[in-house]
Structure formats: structure tokens, C-alpha cells
Short mmCIF file of C-alpha atoms in Angstrom, two decimals:
data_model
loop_
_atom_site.label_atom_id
_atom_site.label_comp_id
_atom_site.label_asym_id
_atom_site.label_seq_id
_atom_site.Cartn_x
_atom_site.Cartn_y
_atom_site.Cartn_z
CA UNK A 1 8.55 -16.26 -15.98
CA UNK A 2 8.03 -14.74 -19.72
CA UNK A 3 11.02 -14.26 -21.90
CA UNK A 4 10.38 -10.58 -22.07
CA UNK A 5 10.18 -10.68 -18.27
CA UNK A 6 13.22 -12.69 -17.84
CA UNK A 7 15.52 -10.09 -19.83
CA UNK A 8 13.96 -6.87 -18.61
CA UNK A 9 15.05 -8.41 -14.59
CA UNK A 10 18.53 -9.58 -16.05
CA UNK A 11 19.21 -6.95 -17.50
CA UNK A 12 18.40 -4.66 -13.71
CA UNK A 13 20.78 -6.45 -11.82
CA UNK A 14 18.88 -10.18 -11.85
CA UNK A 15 16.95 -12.34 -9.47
CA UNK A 16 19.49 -11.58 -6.89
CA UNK A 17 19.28 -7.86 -6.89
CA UNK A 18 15.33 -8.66 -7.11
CA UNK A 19 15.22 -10.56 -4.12
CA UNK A 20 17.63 -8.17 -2.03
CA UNK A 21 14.68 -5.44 -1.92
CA UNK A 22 11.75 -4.93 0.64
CA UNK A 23 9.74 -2.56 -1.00
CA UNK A 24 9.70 0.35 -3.09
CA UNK A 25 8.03 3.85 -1.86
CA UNK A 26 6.92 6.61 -4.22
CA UNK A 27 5.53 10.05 -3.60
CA UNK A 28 2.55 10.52 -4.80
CA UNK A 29 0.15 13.50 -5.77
CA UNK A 30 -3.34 12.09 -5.56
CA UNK A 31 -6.63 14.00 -7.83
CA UNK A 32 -10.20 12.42 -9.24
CA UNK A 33 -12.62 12.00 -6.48
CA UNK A 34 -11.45 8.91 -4.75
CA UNK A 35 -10.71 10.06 -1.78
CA UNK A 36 -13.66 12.38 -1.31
CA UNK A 37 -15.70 8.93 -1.76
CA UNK A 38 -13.80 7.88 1.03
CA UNK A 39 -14.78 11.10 3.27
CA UNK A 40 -11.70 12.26 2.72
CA UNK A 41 -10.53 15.46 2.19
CA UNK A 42 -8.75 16.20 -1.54
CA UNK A 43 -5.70 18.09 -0.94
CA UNK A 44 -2.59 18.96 -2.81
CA UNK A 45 -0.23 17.64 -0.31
CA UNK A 46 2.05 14.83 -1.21
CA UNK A 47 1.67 11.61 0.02
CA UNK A 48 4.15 8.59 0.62
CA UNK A 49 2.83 5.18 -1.23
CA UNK A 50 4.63 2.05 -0.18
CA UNK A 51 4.18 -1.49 -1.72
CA UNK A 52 5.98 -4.37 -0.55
CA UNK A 53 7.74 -6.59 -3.63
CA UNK A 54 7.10 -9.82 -2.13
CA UNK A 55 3.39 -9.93 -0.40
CA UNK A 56 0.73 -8.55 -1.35
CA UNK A 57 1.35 -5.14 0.62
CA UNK A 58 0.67 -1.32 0.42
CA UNK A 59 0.26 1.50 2.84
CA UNK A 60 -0.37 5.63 1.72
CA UNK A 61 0.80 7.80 4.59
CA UNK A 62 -0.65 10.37 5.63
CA UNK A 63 -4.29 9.20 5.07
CA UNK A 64 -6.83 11.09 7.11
CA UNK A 65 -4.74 12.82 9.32
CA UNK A 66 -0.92 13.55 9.37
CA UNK A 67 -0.59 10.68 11.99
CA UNK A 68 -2.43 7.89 10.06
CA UNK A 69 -1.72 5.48 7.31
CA UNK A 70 -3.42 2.97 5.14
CA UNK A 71 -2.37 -0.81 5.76
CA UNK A 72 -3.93 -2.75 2.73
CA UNK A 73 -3.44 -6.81 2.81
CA UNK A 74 -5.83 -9.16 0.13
CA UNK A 75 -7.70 -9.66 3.95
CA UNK A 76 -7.64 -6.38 5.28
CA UNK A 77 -8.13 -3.07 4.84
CA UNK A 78 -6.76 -0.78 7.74
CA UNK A 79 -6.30 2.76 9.26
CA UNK A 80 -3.72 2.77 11.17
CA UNK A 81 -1.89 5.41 13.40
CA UNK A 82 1.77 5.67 12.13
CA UNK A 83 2.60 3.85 15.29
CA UNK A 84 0.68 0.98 14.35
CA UNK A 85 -2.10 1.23 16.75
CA UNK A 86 -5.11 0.57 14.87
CA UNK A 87 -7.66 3.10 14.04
CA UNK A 88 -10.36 1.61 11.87
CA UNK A 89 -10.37 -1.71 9.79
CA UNK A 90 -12.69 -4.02 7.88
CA UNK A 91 -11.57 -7.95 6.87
CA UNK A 92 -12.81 -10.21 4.03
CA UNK A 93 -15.52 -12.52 4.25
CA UNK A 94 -15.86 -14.55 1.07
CA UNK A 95 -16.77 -11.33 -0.93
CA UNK A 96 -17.76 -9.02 1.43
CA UNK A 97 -15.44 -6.66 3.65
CA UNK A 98 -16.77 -6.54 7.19
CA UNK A 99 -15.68 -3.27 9.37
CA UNK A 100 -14.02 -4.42 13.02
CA UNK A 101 -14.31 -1.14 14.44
#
């Protein structure tokens, strides 16, 4: 870890406090035309954006619908219903991202 690293986690509570937490979750406005890319429709409506500290982890809820959510993994890209029941994904292959479904 980098010295200006080191004191900017000390001085938050340390490694500790660091290791003691999941995730963090924002709300998020999204703009730009990302999302119409994706065929989705650019609203106003807030979104929740979770990232997991300690895997490579995020999810943006709702995506698509109300009852969907993104499940992104360096393997996987998903769609998801908020249950969990998946909705549409694609893996890794070397470079390439192959859609399951």
C-alpha cells in the first residue's frame, strides 16, 4: 500500500474499520447516452449503484424495468430480476463476451 494510501485509511478508522464493510451503495442520477446505447430508456429517475469493497462487484437497480438489476462480475455481465432469477447474461471468452440467453 502507498504512503498516501496508508494515512488517508488510518486516518478513516484503519484496516479494521476497512475490512468490517460489505459494500457501499450510492444513488445515482444517470445522463450522456449510455444507456440509450444499451436500448435503454434515459430517464430522470434515480437509480441505486452498489459496488462490493472486496470483489470485483457492482449491480445498478432498477435497470430496464423497476424489477431488474445489473449484476456485473470481471466474467459476467447480467440482468437479473431483483429476485435473482436471471433475465439476460453474456460471459467472457478470452476477449469476447458471449450472450447465454
Amino acid at each position: 500500500m502507498n504512503e498516501l494510501l496508508g494515512r488517508i485509511i488510518a486516518v478513516h478508522g484503519g484496516m479494521d474499520r476497512w475490512k468490517g464493510y460489505e459494500r457501499v451503495e450510492a444513488t445515482i442520477v444517470s445522463g450522456g447516452g449510455l444507456f440509450t446505447l444499451k436500448g435503454v430508456t434515459r430517464d430522470s429517475n434515480p437509480r441505486r449503484m452498489t459496488v462490493w469493497l472486496h470483489e470485483e462487484r457492482s449491480s445498478v437497480a432498477p435497470y430496464g424495468a423497476p424489477d431488474q438489476r445489473t449484476m456485473f462480475t470481471p466474467d459476467r455481465i447480467a440482468i437479473e430480476k431483483i429476485n435473482g432469477t436471471l433475465w439476460s447474461s453474456a460471459v467472457r471468452q478470452g476477449i469476447h463476451l458471449l450472450a447465454t440467453r
